[in-house]
Amino acid sequence: MNNNYVIIMAGGIGSRFWPFSRQRYPKQFQDILGVGKTMIQQTVERFEEVCPLSNVYVVTSVEYYDLVKEQLPFLEDEQILLEPNRKNTAPCIAYACYKIAAKNPQANIVVSPADHVIMNVQEFRNTLNYVLDETKERDILVTLGIRPSRPDTGYGYIQVNDEADTSIGKLKPVKTFTEKPNYELAVSFITSGDFVWNAGIFIWNAQAIIKKFDELLPDIAAPFNEMRDKFYTDKEQEALKMAYYQCRSISIDYGIMEYADNVYVMRSDFGWSDLGTWKSLYEQAEKNRDENVLQGNIMTYETRETVVKTPQDKLVIVQGLQDYIVAEYDNVLLICQKDQEQRIKQFVSDVKEEKGQDFI
């Protein structure tokens, strides 16, 4: 267990969850479900039986350092990895993996977003520990695949090769990755039984992922190889700025997982949601007898299947809505049909252009 490490990615803005998730205070640092703990605090807790707290690393933006220290006060500064700018998931994962490998070449690593919901935490831990037992012995890259419950077009899909003779216990080789298919394609994926949702949670040993960075993303590998002797020193941040300047912006999925020849998937079922949208909040949160999700000081009349999330110090009366999102946070009020939530990213873009950063 002492060779197990966890990398938590916590630098995103979460614009699909606007206006509640804002640039200065994104959703991973908020108690979205109203359970008394923020998303990132819940994320760290669920790794308690996977690795020591001293082996938890959080990769985030420089602007969120104070939020991380406030919510996770047990972390040492060397465990808080501050990206100089956002360049998608491949550079941030490279930074963390190369840094951990410089300290412990035998490191066995889990990479997880900071803002997912896991309902069955013990099953999640059991799944990770099973996979970690395999990755510590083999140079393989493993992703967790969630058994799909519906043809959701908001998730990426992984096709599992169940017939391959290269399976490793419960780990099956990956055949294909597909990003957010249209509805008809998603239906065909569900019907086939060969596909799982891509949870964006990865497991590998440090040497296995470094080899793939060297092979498939040499432009990202090179600057991190060059700064190996700067990790855990006062020269790290300066070297990191230069490394990020040289890195292109690319996801780990597009950069490595879709092209590596040693990628496996573990079929998993532990009550997962990425909580990336208002729809996913509606699905996860407790509902009243009218199938409404109400968080705030709210009274409703003739309102059904609607999510209302507003400040506790403001009384909100809602009448006659069905399948809507009503969300107020700080200086923004959003009222949007639930089935139109994919337009929220466009709303954010338009607001930024027409009204400025104060509302983003």
Coordinates of C-alpha atoms in Angstrom, one line a residue:
M1 CA 0.0 0.0 0.0
N2 CA 2.9 2.4 0.6
N3 CA 3.7 2.2 -3.1
N4 CA 0.2 3.3 -4.0
Y5 CA -0.4 6.9 -5.0
V6 CA -3.5 8.9 -6.0
I7 CA -3.5 11.8 -8.4
I8 CA -6.6 14.0 -8.1
M9 CA -7.3 16.4 -11.0
A10 CA -8.9 19.5 -9.6
G11 CA -8.1 22.3 -12.0
G12 CA -11.3 22.5 -14.1
I13 CA -13.9 25.2 -14.1
G14 CA -17.0 23.0 -14.7
S15 CA -18.7 25.4 -17.0
R16 CA -21.5 22.9 -17.7
F17 CA -22.6 23.4 -14.1
W18 CA -22.7 27.2 -14.4
P19 CA -23.8 29.4 -12.7
F20 CA -23.1 27.4 -9.6
S21 CA -19.6 26.4 -10.8
R22 CA -17.6 29.6 -11.3
Q23 CA -14.1 30.3 -12.4
R24 CA -13.1 31.6 -8.9
Y25 CA -15.0 28.8 -7.1
P26 CA -15.6 25.7 -9.2
K27 CA -17.8 22.8 -8.3
Q28 CA -15.1 20.5 -7.0
F29 CA -14.7 22.9 -4.0
Q30 CA -18.4 23.0 -3.3
D31 CA -20.9 20.8 -1.5
I32 CA -23.0 20.1 -4.6
L33 CA -25.2 17.4 -3.1
G34 CA -25.7 19.0 0.3
V35 CA -24.0 16.3 2.3
G36 CA -21.8 18.5 4.4
K37 CA -18.5 17.9 2.5
T38 CA -17.2 19.3 -0.8
M39 CA -16.6 17.2 -3.8
I40 CA -12.9 17.1 -3.4
Q41 CA -13.1 16.2 0.3
Q42 CA -15.4 13.3 -0.6
T43 CA -12.9 12.3 -3.3
V44 CA -10.0 12.1 -1.0
E45 CA -12.0 10.2 1.7
R46 CA -12.8 7.4 -0.7
F47 CA -9.1 6.6 -1.2
E48 CA -8.5 6.0 2.5
E49 CA -8.1 2.2 2.1
V50 CA -6.2 2.6 -1.2
C51 CA -3.1 4.7 -0.2
P52 CA -1.8 6.8 2.7
L53 CA -2.8 10.4 2.8
S54 CA 0.9 11.3 2.4
N55 CA 0.6 9.7 -1.1
V56 CA -2.3 11.8 -2.3
Y57 CA -1.4 14.5 -4.8
V58 CA -3.8 17.2 -6.1
V59 CA -3.1 18.8 -9.4
T60 CA -4.9 22.2 -9.7
S61 CA -4.6 25.7 -10.9
V62 CA -2.4 28.3 -9.1
E63 CA -5.6 30.3 -8.4
Y64 CA -7.1 27.4 -6.3
Y65 CA -4.1 26.9 -4.0
D66 CA -5.9 28.6 -1.1
L67 CA -9.1 26.5 -1.6
V68 CA -7.1 23.3 -1.6
K69 CA -5.2 24.2 1.6
E70 CA -8.4 25.3 3.3
Q71 CA -10.4 22.1 2.4
L72 CA -7.5 19.6 2.6
P73 CA -5.3 21.1 5.4
F74 CA -3.3 17.8 5.8
L75 CA -1.7 18.1 2.4
E76 CA 1.9 19.3 2.4
D77 CA 2.8 21.9 -0.3
E78 CA 4.8 19.3 -2.2
Q79 CA 1.5 17.3 -2.6
I80 CA -0.3 20.3 -4.2
L81 CA 0.8 20.5 -7.9
L82 CA 0.1 24.0 -9.3
E83 CA -0.3 24.2 -13.0
P84 CA 0.8 27.5 -14.5
N85 CA -2.0 27.3 -17.1
R86 CA -4.6 24.8 -18.3
K87 CA -3.5 22.4 -21.0
N88 CA -6.0 19.6 -20.7
T89 CA -5.3 16.3 -18.9
A90 CA -2.2 14.9 -20.6
P91 CA 0.3 17.5 -19.3
C92 CA -1.3 17.6 -15.8
I93 CA -1.1 13.8 -15.5
A94 CA 2.5 13.8 -16.9
Y95 CA 3.5 16.4 -14.3
A96 CA 2.2 14.4 -11.4
C97 CA 3.4 11.0 -12.7
Y98 CA 6.9 12.2 -13.4
K99 CA 7.1 13.9 -10.0
I100 CA 5.9 10.9 -8.1
A101 CA 8.3 8.6 -10.1
A102 CA 11.2 10.9 -9.2
K103 CA 10.4 10.1 -5.5
N104 CA 9.4 6.5 -5.9
P105 CA 10.2 4.7 -9.1
Q106 CA 8.0 1.7 -7.9
A107 CA 4.9 3.9 -7.6
N108 CA 1.6 2.4 -8.5
I109 CA -0.8 5.2 -9.4
V110 CA -4.5 5.9 -9.6
V111 CA -5.6 9.1 -11.5
S112 CA -9.1 10.4 -10.6
P113 CA -11.1 13.6 -11.2
A114 CA -12.1 15.6 -8.1
D115 CA -15.8 16.0 -8.9
H116 CA -17.3 12.5 -9.4
V117 CA -19.9 10.8 -7.3
I118 CA -19.4 7.3 -6.1
M119 CA -22.3 5.8 -4.2
N120 CA -20.8 2.5 -3.2
V121 CA -17.4 3.5 -1.8
Q122 CA -16.4 0.1 -0.6
E123 CA -17.0 -1.5 -3.9
F124 CA -15.0 1.3 -5.5
R125 CA -12.1 0.6 -3.1
N126 CA -12.3 -3.1 -3.8
T127 CA -12.2 -2.5 -7.5
L128 CA -9.1 -0.2 -7.3
N129 CA -7.2 -2.6 -5.0
Y130 CA -7.9 -5.5 -7.4
V131 CA -6.5 -3.5 -10.4
L132 CA -3.6 -2.1 -8.4
D133 CA -2.5 -5.7 -7.6
E134 CA -2.3 -6.3 -11.4
T135 CA -0.6 -3.0 -12.4
K136 CA 2.2 -3.3 -9.8
E137 CA 3.3 -6.5 -11.6
R138 CA 2.6 -5.5 -15.3
D139 CA 3.3 -2.6 -17.6
I140 CA -0.4 -2.1 -18.5
L141 CA -2.7 1.0 -18.6
V142 CA -6.1 0.3 -17.0
T143 CA -9.3 2.4 -17.2
L144 CA -12.5 1.8 -15.3
G145 CA -15.5 1.1 -17.4
I146 CA -19.0 1.7 -15.9
R147 CA -21.8 -0.6 -16.9
P148 CA -24.2 1.8 -18.8
S149 CA -27.8 2.1 -17.6
R150 CA -29.0 4.2 -20.5
P151 CA -27.9 5.4 -24.0
D152 CA -26.4 8.7 -22.6
T153 CA -24.8 10.9 -25.2
G154 CA -22.8 12.9 -22.6
Y155 CA -20.3 10.2 -21.8
G156 CA -17.5 8.6 -23.8
Y157 CA -17.8 4.9 -24.5
I158 CA -15.2 2.0 -24.4
Q159 CA -15.7 -1.1 -26.5
V160 CA -14.5 -4.2 -24.6
N161 CA -12.8 -7.1 -26.3
D162 CA -14.3 -10.0 -24.4
E163 CA -13.1 -12.6 -26.8
A164 CA -9.4 -11.8 -26.6
D165 CA -7.0 -14.4 -25.2
T166 CA -4.9 -11.6 -23.7
S167 CA -7.3 -10.9 -20.8
I168 CA -5.7 -10.6 -17.3
G169 CA -8.2 -11.9 -14.8
K170 CA -11.1 -9.4 -14.8
L171 CA -9.2 -7.0 -17.0
K172 CA -10.2 -7.1 -20.7
P173 CA -8.3 -5.5 -23.5
V174 CA -9.9 -2.3 -25.0
K175 CA -11.0 -2.5 -28.7
T176 CA -12.1 1.1 -29.3
F177 CA -12.8 4.4 -27.7
T178 CA -15.8 6.6 -28.8
E179 CA -16.3 10.2 -27.6
K180 CA -19.9 11.2 -26.9
P181 CA -21.8 9.5 -29.6
N182 CA -25.2 10.6 -31.0
Y183 CA -28.3 9.0 -29.6
E184 CA -28.7 6.4 -32.3
L185 CA -25.1 5.2 -31.9
A186 CA -25.4 5.2 -28.1
V187 CA -28.5 3.0 -28.4
S188 CA -26.6 0.5 -30.6
F189 CA -23.7 0.5 -28.1
I190 CA -26.1 -0.4 -25.2
T191 CA -27.8 -3.1 -27.3
S192 CA -24.5 -4.8 -28.3
G193 CA -23.4 -5.3 -24.7
D194 CA -19.8 -4.7 -25.7
F195 CA -19.6 -1.1 -24.5
V196 CA -19.1 0.6 -21.1
W197 CA -18.9 4.3 -20.1
N198 CA -15.5 5.8 -19.8
A199 CA -15.2 7.0 -16.2
G200 CA -12.0 8.8 -16.7
I201 CA -10.3 7.0 -13.8
F202 CA -7.0 5.4 -14.7
I203 CA -4.6 3.0 -13.0
W204 CA -1.0 2.2 -13.9
N205 CA 2.5 1.9 -12.5
A206 CA 4.8 4.9 -12.9
Q207 CA 7.2 3.2 -15.3
A208 CA 4.4 2.0 -17.6
I209 CA 2.9 5.5 -18.1
I210 CA 6.2 7.2 -18.5
K211 CA 7.2 4.7 -21.3
K212 CA 4.0 5.6 -23.1
F213 CA 4.6 9.3 -22.7
D214 CA 8.1 8.8 -24.2
E215 CA 6.6 6.8 -27.0
L216 CA 3.4 8.6 -27.9
L217 CA 3.8 12.1 -26.6
P218 CA 7.5 12.8 -26.8
D219 CA 6.9 16.6 -26.9
I220 CA 5.3 16.4 -23.5
A221 CA 7.7 13.7 -22.1
A222 CA 10.9 15.7 -23.0
P223 CA 10.4 18.8 -20.8
F224 CA 9.3 16.6 -17.8
N225 CA 12.3 14.3 -18.3
E226 CA 14.6 17.4 -18.3
M227 CA 13.2 18.7 -15.0
R228 CA 13.5 15.4 -13.0
D229 CA 16.2 16.9 -10.7
K230 CA 14.1 20.0 -10.1
F231 CA 11.1 18.1 -8.5
Y232 CA 10.8 18.7 -4.7
T233 CA 13.2 21.7 -4.9
D234 CA 12.7 25.5 -4.9
K235 CA 13.4 25.4 -8.7
E236 CA 10.3 23.2 -9.5
Q237 CA 7.9 26.0 -10.3
E238 CA 10.3 27.9 -12.6
A239 CA 11.1 24.7 -14.5
L240 CA 7.4 23.8 -14.6
K241 CA 6.5 27.1 -16.4
M242 CA 9.0 26.3 -19.1
A243 CA 7.8 22.7 -19.4
Y244 CA 4.2 23.8 -19.8
Y245 CA 5.2 26.4 -22.3
Q246 CA 6.6 23.5 -24.4
C247 CA 3.6 21.2 -23.9
R248 CA 0.6 21.2 -26.3
S249 CA -2.9 21.0 -25.0
I250 CA -4.2 17.4 -25.3
S251 CA -6.3 15.0 -23.3
I252 CA -4.8 11.7 -22.0
D253 CA -7.5 9.9 -23.9
Y254 CA -6.6 11.3 -27.3
G255 CA -2.8 11.5 -26.5
I256 CA -2.2 8.0 -25.1
M257 CA -5.2 5.8 -24.2
E258 CA -6.6 5.6 -27.8
Y259 CA -3.2 4.6 -29.3
A260 CA -1.4 2.6 -26.7
D261 CA -1.2 -1.2 -27.3
N262 CA -1.4 -2.2 -23.6
V263 CA -4.8 -0.7 -22.5
Y264 CA -7.2 -2.7 -20.5
V265 CA -10.6 -2.0 -19.0
M266 CA -12.2 -3.2 -15.7
R267 CA -15.9 -3.5 -15.9
S268 CA -17.2 -1.7 -12.8
D269 CA -20.4 -1.0 -11.0
F270 CA -20.1 1.2 -7.9
G271 CA -22.8 3.9 -8.4
W272 CA -20.8 6.3 -10.5
S273 CA -21.7 9.7 -11.9
D274 CA -19.4 12.4 -13.2
L275 CA -21.8 15.0 -11.8
G276 CA -20.8 17.2 -14.8
T277 CA -24.2 18.6 -15.5
W278 CA -27.5 19.7 -13.9
K279 CA -29.1 16.6 -15.4
S280 CA -26.6 14.4 -13.5
L281 CA -27.3 16.3 -10.3
Y282 CA -31.0 15.8 -10.8
E283 CA -30.4 12.0 -11.2
Q284 CA -28.2 11.7 -8.1
A285 CA -30.0 14.0 -5.6
E286 CA -32.9 13.2 -3.4
K287 CA -36.3 14.1 -4.9
N288 CA -39.6 15.0 -3.3
R289 CA -43.0 13.5 -4.1
D290 CA -43.3 15.7 -7.2
E291 CA -39.9 14.4 -8.4
N292 CA -38.3 17.8 -7.8
V293 CA -34.8 18.4 -6.5
L294 CA -34.9 21.4 -4.2
Q295 CA -31.8 22.9 -2.5
G296 CA -32.5 26.2 -0.8
N297 CA -35.4 28.0 0.8
I298 CA -38.0 27.0 -1.8
M299 CA -41.8 26.6 -2.2
T300 CA -43.3 25.0 -5.3
Y301 CA -46.8 24.8 -6.8
E302 CA -47.8 22.7 -9.8
T303 CA -44.1 22.1 -10.5
R304 CA -42.7 18.7 -11.4
E305 CA -39.3 17.0 -12.3
T306 CA -37.5 20.3 -11.9
V307 CA -34.2 21.1 -10.1
V308 CA -34.1 24.3 -8.1
K309 CA -30.8 25.3 -6.4
T310 CA -30.8 28.8 -4.8
P311 CA -29.3 30.6 -1.8
Q312 CA -30.7 29.6 1.6
D313 CA -31.2 33.3 2.6
K314 CA -33.6 34.0 -0.2
L315 CA -37.2 32.6 -0.4
V316 CA -38.0 31.3 -3.8
I317 CA -41.5 30.5 -5.1
V318 CA -41.8 28.4 -8.2
Q319 CA -45.2 27.8 -10.0
G320 CA -46.1 25.9 -13.1
L321 CA -42.7 24.5 -14.3
Q322 CA -42.0 21.0 -15.5
D323 CA -38.5 19.7 -16.5
Y324 CA -36.7 23.0 -15.7
I325 CA -33.4 24.1 -14.1
V326 CA -33.6 27.1 -11.8
A327 CA -30.2 27.9 -10.4
E328 CA -29.0 31.1 -8.7
Y329 CA -25.5 31.7 -7.4
D330 CA -23.9 35.0 -6.6
N331 CA -24.8 37.5 -9.3
V332 CA -26.4 35.1 -11.8
L333 CA -29.8 33.5 -12.1
L334 CA -30.3 30.7 -14.7
I335 CA -33.7 29.4 -15.8
C336 CA -33.4 26.8 -18.5
Q337 CA -35.3 23.8 -19.8
K338 CA -33.7 20.6 -18.5
D339 CA -33.4 19.0 -22.0
Q340 CA -31.6 22.2 -23.2
E341 CA -28.8 22.0 -20.7
Q342 CA -26.2 21.3 -23.3
R343 CA -26.6 24.9 -24.3
I344 CA -25.2 26.1 -21.0
K345 CA -21.6 26.1 -22.3
Q346 CA -22.8 28.4 -25.1
F347 CA -24.6 30.7 -22.6
V348 CA -21.3 31.0 -20.7
S349 CA -19.4 31.9 -23.8
D350 CA -22.0 34.5 -24.8
V351 CA -22.1 36.0 -21.3
K352 CA -18.3 36.2 -21.3
E353 CA -18.4 38.1 -24.6
E354 CA -21.3 40.4 -23.9
K355 CA -21.3 40.9 -20.1
G356 CA -17.7 40.2 -19.1
Q357 CA -15.8 38.1 -16.6
D358 CA -17.8 39.2 -13.5
F359 CA -20.5 36.7 -14.4
I360 CA -18.2 33.8 -15.2

